[in-house]
Amino acid sequence: MDVEDQNLIKPDEIETNNTHKHFFQVDFIKAVMIFLVIFDHTIPWDPIKNELGVALWERISIPIFLVIMGFNMGLSFSKLEDKRLRKLYSWRYFKRKFWRYIYPFIILWLVSSLIGLVINGFDLDALNQYESNYWHFYHLFIGILPFWGPGNWFLPVIFWTILIMPLLYKGFSGKLIWRIVTLLLCYAIELSLQLALFNIFGPPPFPTWEAYFEFRYWFNFVFTTPFFMLSAIGLGMWFSKRPNLFAKQNFFIWILFLLSLYYLIQYQFFDFSYDFIRGDYNLFVFPYSAFLVLLGIKLLPNRWDNWFARAISKIGKSTYHILLTQILYFSVVYSVYGDHYGASILGINWSYNLTIYLYLIINWVICVSCGVFWHYIDSKLRDYYLFHKRYQPRKEEELV
């Protein structure tokens, strides 16, 4: 069965190997992670997050999303009978990805630009909010909005994966030796980019501001591609073959998990980092998150039929739309108050007292509920279109 022909299977949803049972565990994990994303964009680093050990529990949201991204696509592609590249890179594949990812982004771009202009008295400078007035028109084509909000950097990563996922799966769909080689290549590509940045620009501090800005330019470009985090996607695709924490082929993740945990403890509590590593998300932290995904699949129930489980599943399936919603929400907050940390649409708390947690709850309620509603409307419109398209030829035949 062609993956694009299954209306119930979407890029951000998951089915088990060949039984088509729904993985509630993954919905649950994704729902928790999107709450952590909003937490990350609300709660400031100093003095709160620096004291909470967030590298071990809060900063895992993006790595886990990357692992699940590879995991989902590995399972989806596995349902294809013909796994030749030209079948993986089918027109239906790109069409589905357009309506799933690009179309909501276009809606977000139009709505956010209009809102940005309205709340700033139609001052065009409002559409230059990205990275301290460093937005250019070409940024739009890689997924960076002019009316920028936190989390926007992850959209180019998602769009890039549309191009590389079929090729990546091709490597993981072969014999064990080719799967091993493909996973090692994921690590090699990621490590090569880290070493390239280090060899070109050296370790910080930079000798001049010009050198720093040149580094930031190239770092931002590389960081917003999946190649800089390819090992996380590769681990997820590897586990899609057999998502069992105790499977022999997954034994290596126990070793990598312990090494990753040690690195994160040193990084979080002792300010340790390698000179050649840039960014919080790198090959040394991903095994920790990948292990947690497998642990969640092992410990959480596969099916849980009650109102809570249904609500969690709705949130889990809506994470992309919630991400877009919180980008828009925090872009407005940032434009109005000059910062998104310690803030909600109702105000900003510069003293960072307990009010900040009230703002966090407000942000959760607004972003999650609006994102779920957007996903619901989007799904209904898509279902209506597919239904109409499916039965239109039959109606035309009846008229003849």
Coordinates of C-alpha atoms in Angstrom, one line a residue:
M1 CA 0.0 0.0 0.0
D2 CA 1.3 3.4 -0.9
V3 CA 1.9 5.6 2.1
E4 CA 0.4 8.6 0.4
D5 CA -2.8 6.7 -0.3
Q6 CA -3.5 6.2 3.4
N7 CA -5.6 9.1 4.6
L8 CA -5.2 8.2 8.2
I9 CA -1.4 8.2 8.0
K10 CA 0.2 11.6 8.2
P11 CA 3.8 12.6 8.5
D12 CA 3.5 13.5 12.2
E13 CA 1.5 10.4 13.1
I14 CA 2.6 6.9 13.7
E15 CA 1.5 3.3 13.1
T16 CA 3.0 0.2 14.3
N17 CA 5.1 -2.1 12.0
N18 CA 2.5 -3.8 9.8
T19 CA -0.5 -4.0 12.1
H20 CA -1.7 -0.4 11.6
K21 CA -2.3 -0.1 15.4
H22 CA -1.9 3.4 16.7
F23 CA 1.1 4.2 18.9
F24 CA -0.4 6.3 21.7
Q25 CA 3.1 6.4 23.3
V26 CA 4.4 8.7 20.5
D27 CA 1.4 11.0 20.7
F28 CA 2.0 11.3 24.4
I29 CA 5.7 12.0 24.0
K30 CA 5.0 14.6 21.3
A31 CA 2.3 16.3 23.5
V32 CA 4.7 16.6 26.4
M33 CA 7.5 17.9 24.2
I34 CA 5.3 20.7 22.7
F35 CA 4.5 21.9 26.2
L36 CA 8.2 22.0 26.9
V37 CA 8.8 24.1 23.8
I38 CA 6.4 26.7 25.1
F39 CA 8.0 26.4 28.6
D40 CA 11.4 27.1 27.0
H41 CA 10.1 30.2 25.2
T42 CA 8.5 31.6 28.4
I43 CA 10.8 30.8 31.3
P44 CA 14.1 32.8 31.2
W45 CA 17.5 31.3 31.6
D46 CA 18.7 33.6 34.3
P47 CA 17.9 33.1 37.1
I48 CA 15.4 30.2 36.6
K49 CA 16.4 27.7 33.9
N50 CA 20.1 27.8 34.7
E51 CA 19.2 26.4 38.2
L52 CA 16.8 23.6 37.0
G53 CA 19.1 21.3 35.1
V54 CA 17.1 21.8 32.0
A55 CA 19.5 20.0 29.7
L56 CA 18.3 16.8 31.2
W57 CA 14.6 17.3 30.9
E58 CA 13.5 20.5 29.2
R59 CA 16.0 21.0 26.4
I60 CA 15.2 17.5 25.2
S61 CA 12.1 18.6 23.3
I62 CA 13.8 19.4 19.9
P63 CA 16.1 16.3 20.0
I64 CA 13.1 14.1 20.7
F65 CA 11.1 15.7 17.9
L66 CA 14.0 15.0 15.5
V67 CA 14.2 11.3 16.6
I68 CA 10.4 10.9 16.2
M69 CA 10.6 12.6 12.8
G70 CA 13.0 9.9 11.6
F71 CA 11.0 7.2 13.4
N72 CA 7.7 8.3 11.8
M73 CA 9.0 8.5 8.3
G74 CA 10.8 5.2 8.6
L75 CA 7.6 3.4 9.5
S76 CA 5.6 5.3 6.9
F77 CA 8.0 4.5 4.1
S78 CA 8.2 0.8 5.2
K79 CA 4.6 0.4 4.0
L80 CA 5.6 1.0 0.4
E81 CA 6.0 -2.2 -1.6
D82 CA 8.2 -0.5 -4.2
K83 CA 11.2 1.2 -2.4
R84 CA 13.0 2.4 -5.4
L85 CA 14.1 6.1 -5.1
R86 CA 11.8 7.3 -7.9
K87 CA 8.9 5.8 -6.0
L88 CA 10.0 7.3 -2.7
Y89 CA 10.3 10.6 -4.4
S90 CA 6.9 10.4 -5.9
W91 CA 4.6 13.3 -6.9
R92 CA 2.2 12.2 -4.2
Y93 CA 4.9 12.4 -1.6
F94 CA 5.7 16.0 -2.4
K95 CA 2.1 16.9 -2.7
R96 CA 1.3 15.5 0.7
K97 CA 4.2 17.3 2.2
F98 CA 3.2 20.6 0.6
W99 CA -0.3 20.4 2.1
R100 CA 1.0 19.1 5.4
Y101 CA 3.8 21.6 6.0
I102 CA 4.2 24.3 3.3
Y103 CA 0.6 25.3 3.0
P104 CA 0.2 26.0 6.8
F105 CA 3.4 28.0 6.7
I106 CA 2.1 30.2 3.9
I107 CA -1.0 30.8 5.9
L108 CA 1.2 31.7 8.9
W109 CA 3.3 34.0 6.8
L110 CA 0.3 36.0 5.5
V111 CA -1.5 36.2 8.9
S112 CA 1.7 37.0 10.9
S113 CA 2.8 39.7 8.5
L114 CA -0.7 41.3 8.6
I115 CA -0.8 41.2 12.4
G116 CA 2.7 42.5 12.6
L117 CA 1.8 45.5 10.4
V118 CA -1.5 46.2 12.3
I119 CA -0.1 46.2 15.8
N120 CA 2.8 48.4 14.7
G121 CA 0.8 51.0 12.8
F122 CA 1.7 49.6 9.4
D123 CA 5.3 50.4 9.9
L124 CA 7.2 48.1 7.5
D125 CA 10.1 47.9 10.0
A126 CA 7.9 45.6 12.0
L127 CA 8.5 43.0 9.3
N128 CA 12.2 43.0 10.1
Q129 CA 12.0 41.4 13.5
Y130 CA 14.2 38.4 12.8
E131 CA 17.6 38.3 14.5
S132 CA 17.9 42.0 15.3
N133 CA 16.9 43.4 11.9
Y134 CA 18.8 40.8 9.9
W135 CA 15.9 39.5 7.8
H136 CA 16.2 39.3 4.0
F137 CA 13.6 38.3 1.5
Y138 CA 15.4 35.0 0.6
H139 CA 14.9 33.9 4.3
L140 CA 11.2 33.4 3.4
F141 CA 12.1 30.6 1.0
I142 CA 13.8 28.6 3.7
G143 CA 11.1 29.1 6.2
I144 CA 12.1 32.2 8.2
L145 CA 9.3 34.7 8.8
P146 CA 9.8 38.5 8.6
F147 CA 7.6 38.9 11.7
W148 CA 9.8 36.5 13.6
G149 CA 9.0 34.5 16.7
P150 CA 11.0 32.0 18.8
G151 CA 11.0 28.5 17.3
N152 CA 11.0 29.8 13.8
W153 CA 14.5 28.3 13.2
F154 CA 13.1 24.8 13.3
L155 CA 10.8 25.3 10.3
P156 CA 13.7 25.2 7.7
V157 CA 14.9 22.0 9.4
I158 CA 11.4 20.5 8.7
F159 CA 11.4 21.7 5.1
W160 CA 14.8 20.3 4.4
T161 CA 13.8 16.9 5.7
I162 CA 11.2 16.7 2.9
L163 CA 14.1 16.6 0.4
I164 CA 16.3 14.1 2.3
M165 CA 14.0 11.7 4.0
P166 CA 13.4 9.4 1.0
L167 CA 17.2 9.2 0.3
L168 CA 17.9 8.6 4.0
Y169 CA 15.3 5.8 4.2
K170 CA 16.8 4.2 1.1
G171 CA 19.9 3.6 3.1
F172 CA 18.0 2.3 6.2
S173 CA 15.8 0.0 4.1
G174 CA 18.6 -2.4 3.0
K175 CA 20.5 -5.1 4.7
L176 CA 21.9 -4.7 8.2
I177 CA 25.3 -3.7 7.0
W178 CA 23.9 -0.9 4.8
R179 CA 21.8 0.3 7.7
I180 CA 24.9 0.5 9.9
V181 CA 26.8 2.3 7.2
T182 CA 23.9 4.8 6.8
L183 CA 23.8 5.5 10.5
L184 CA 27.5 6.0 10.6
L185 CA 27.3 8.4 7.6
C186 CA 24.7 10.4 9.6
Y187 CA 27.2 10.8 12.4
A188 CA 30.0 11.6 10.0
I189 CA 28.1 14.3 8.1
E190 CA 27.1 16.0 11.4
L191 CA 30.6 15.8 12.8
S192 CA 32.1 17.1 9.6
L193 CA 30.0 20.2 9.7
Q194 CA 30.9 20.8 13.4
L195 CA 34.6 20.4 12.5
A196 CA 34.3 22.6 9.4
L197 CA 32.9 25.5 11.5
F198 CA 35.6 25.0 14.1
N199 CA 38.5 24.8 11.5
I200 CA 37.2 27.9 9.7
F201 CA 36.3 30.2 12.6
G202 CA 38.1 28.6 15.5
P203 CA 36.9 28.6 19.1
P204 CA 35.3 31.6 20.8
P205 CA 36.0 34.4 21.7
F206 CA 36.3 35.9 18.3
P207 CA 39.0 38.5 17.6
T208 CA 36.6 41.0 16.0
W209 CA 32.9 41.7 15.8
E210 CA 33.2 41.2 12.0
A211 CA 34.5 37.7 12.6
Y212 CA 31.7 37.0 15.1
F213 CA 29.0 38.1 12.7
E214 CA 30.5 36.1 9.8
F215 CA 30.5 33.1 12.1
R216 CA 26.9 33.7 13.1
Y217 CA 25.8 34.0 9.5
W218 CA 27.2 30.6 8.5
F219 CA 26.2 29.0 11.8
N220 CA 22.6 30.1 11.4
F221 CA 22.6 28.8 7.9
V222 CA 24.0 25.4 8.9
F223 CA 22.0 25.1 12.1
T224 CA 18.7 25.5 10.3
T225 CA 19.3 22.4 8.2
P226 CA 18.8 18.8 9.3
F227 CA 22.4 18.0 8.3
F228 CA 23.6 19.6 11.6
M229 CA 21.4 17.2 13.6
L230 CA 21.3 14.2 11.2
S231 CA 22.3 11.6 13.8
A232 CA 19.1 12.2 15.7
I233 CA 17.0 11.6 12.6
G234 CA 19.1 8.6 11.7
L235 CA 18.6 7.1 15.2
G236 CA 14.9 7.5 14.9
M237 CA 14.8 5.9 11.5
W238 CA 17.0 3.0 12.8
F239 CA 14.6 2.4 15.6
S240 CA 11.6 2.3 13.2
K241 CA 12.7 -1.1 12.1
R242 CA 12.2 -2.5 15.6
P243 CA 11.2 0.0 18.3
N244 CA 12.2 -2.2 21.2
L245 CA 14.6 -1.0 23.9
F246 CA 15.8 -4.5 24.5
A247 CA 16.2 -5.7 20.9
K248 CA 19.7 -6.9 20.0
Q249 CA 20.1 -4.4 17.2
N250 CA 19.4 -1.6 19.6
F251 CA 21.9 -2.7 22.3
F252 CA 24.3 0.1 21.2
I253 CA 21.9 2.8 22.4
W254 CA 22.4 1.7 26.0
I255 CA 26.1 2.5 25.7
L256 CA 25.5 5.7 23.8
F257 CA 22.9 6.7 26.4
L258 CA 25.3 6.4 29.3
L259 CA 27.9 8.4 27.4
S260 CA 25.4 11.0 26.5
L261 CA 24.0 11.3 30.0
Y262 CA 27.6 11.8 31.3
Y263 CA 28.2 14.5 28.7
L264 CA 24.9 16.3 29.6
I265 CA 25.7 16.2 33.3
Q266 CA 29.1 17.7 32.7
Y267 CA 27.6 20.3 30.3
Q268 CA 24.8 21.3 32.6
F269 CA 26.4 21.4 36.0
F270 CA 30.1 21.8 35.3
D271 CA 30.0 24.1 32.1
F272 CA 31.9 21.5 30.1
S273 CA 31.9 21.5 26.3
Y274 CA 34.1 20.5 23.5
D275 CA 35.7 23.4 21.6
F276 CA 34.7 22.0 18.3
I277 CA 31.0 21.6 19.2
R278 CA 28.5 24.4 18.5
G279 CA 24.9 24.5 19.8
D280 CA 22.9 22.7 22.4
Y281 CA 21.7 20.1 20.0
N282 CA 24.5 17.9 18.8
L283 CA 25.5 14.3 18.4
F284 CA 26.6 14.0 22.0
V285 CA 23.1 14.8 23.4
F286 CA 20.9 13.0 20.9
P287 CA 21.4 9.4 22.2
Y288 CA 20.0 10.5 25.5
S289 CA 16.8 11.7 23.9
A290 CA 16.6 8.7 21.6
F291 CA 16.8 6.4 24.6
L292 CA 14.0 8.3 26.3
V293 CA 11.8 7.8 23.2
L294 CA 12.4 4.0 23.3
L295 CA 11.8 4.0 27.0
G296 CA 8.5 5.8 26.6
I297 CA 7.4 3.3 23.9
K298 CA 8.3 0.5 26.3
L299 CA 6.6 1.9 29.5
L300 CA 3.6 3.8 28.2
P301 CA 0.4 1.9 27.1
N302 CA 0.1 1.3 23.4
R303 CA -3.7 2.0 23.6
W304 CA -5.5 4.0 26.2
D305 CA -9.2 4.6 25.5
N306 CA -10.5 7.4 27.7
W307 CA -11.0 11.2 27.4
F308 CA -7.5 12.0 28.6
A309 CA -5.9 9.7 26.0
R310 CA -8.0 11.2 23.3
A311 CA -7.1 14.7 24.3
I312 CA -3.4 13.8 24.4
S313 CA -3.6 12.2 21.0
K314 CA -5.3 15.3 19.6
I315 CA -2.4 17.4 21.0
G316 CA 0.2 15.0 19.8
K317 CA -1.2 15.0 16.2
S318 CA -1.4 18.8 16.3
T319 CA 2.2 19.6 17.3
Y320 CA 3.2 21.2 14.0
H321 CA 0.2 23.5 14.1
I322 CA 0.9 24.3 17.7
L323 CA 4.5 25.1 16.9
L324 CA 3.3 27.5 14.2
T325 CA 0.7 29.0 16.6
Q326 CA 3.3 29.6 19.3
I327 CA 5.7 31.2 16.8
L328 CA 2.9 33.7 15.9
Y329 CA 1.9 34.2 19.5
F330 CA 5.4 34.9 20.8
S331 CA 6.1 37.1 17.8
V332 CA 3.3 39.4 18.9
V333 CA 4.5 39.2 22.5
Y334 CA 8.1 40.0 21.4
S335 CA 6.9 42.9 19.3
V336 CA 4.8 44.4 22.0
Y337 CA 7.1 43.9 25.0
G338 CA 10.6 43.6 23.5
D339 CA 11.1 40.1 24.8
H340 CA 9.3 36.8 25.1
Y341 CA 10.9 35.5 28.3
G342 CA 8.7 36.1 31.3
A343 CA 5.9 37.3 29.2
S344 CA 2.4 36.5 28.0
I345 CA -0.1 38.3 25.8
L346 CA -1.3 40.0 29.1
G347 CA 2.1 41.5 30.0
I348 CA 5.7 40.9 31.0
N349 CA 7.1 40.1 34.4
W350 CA 10.6 41.6 34.6
S351 CA 11.0 40.5 38.3
Y352 CA 10.5 36.9 37.3
N353 CA 8.4 36.1 40.4
L354 CA 5.6 33.5 40.7
T355 CA 3.5 35.5 38.2
I356 CA 5.7 34.1 35.5
Y357 CA 4.2 30.7 36.0
L358 CA 0.7 32.1 35.7
Y359 CA 1.9 33.5 32.3
L360 CA 3.3 30.1 31.4
I361 CA -0.2 28.5 32.0
I362 CA -1.8 31.2 29.9
N363 CA 0.7 30.6 27.1
W364 CA 0.0 26.9 27.3
V365 CA -3.7 27.3 27.1
I366 CA -3.7 29.8 24.3
C367 CA -1.0 28.2 22.1
V368 CA -2.1 24.6 22.5
S369 CA -5.9 25.2 22.2
C370 CA -5.5 27.4 19.1
G371 CA -3.0 25.0 17.5
V372 CA -5.3 22.1 18.0
F373 CA -8.2 24.0 16.6
W374 CA -6.2 25.1 13.6
H375 CA -5.2 21.4 13.0
Y376 CA -8.8 20.4 13.3
I377 CA -10.0 22.9 10.7
D378 CA -7.1 22.1 8.4
S379 CA -7.9 18.4 8.7
K380 CA -11.6 18.9 8.0
L381 CA -10.8 21.0 4.9
R382 CA -8.3 18.4 3.6
D383 CA -10.8 15.6 4.2
Y384 CA -13.5 17.5 2.4
Y385 CA -11.2 18.1 -0.5
L386 CA -10.1 14.5 -0.7
F387 CA -13.7 13.3 -0.4
H388 CA -14.8 15.6 -3.1
K389 CA -11.9 14.7 -5.4
R390 CA -12.5 11.0 -4.9
Y391 CA -16.2 11.0 -5.8
Q392 CA -16.2 13.8 -8.5
P393 CA -15.3 11.5 -11.4
R394 CA -18.2 9.1 -10.4
K395 CA -20.7 12.0 -10.4
E396 CA -19.5 13.1 -13.8
E397 CA -20.0 9.6 -15.2
E398 CA -23.6 9.5 -13.8
L399 CA -24.4 12.7 -15.7
V400 CA -23.2 11.4 -19.0

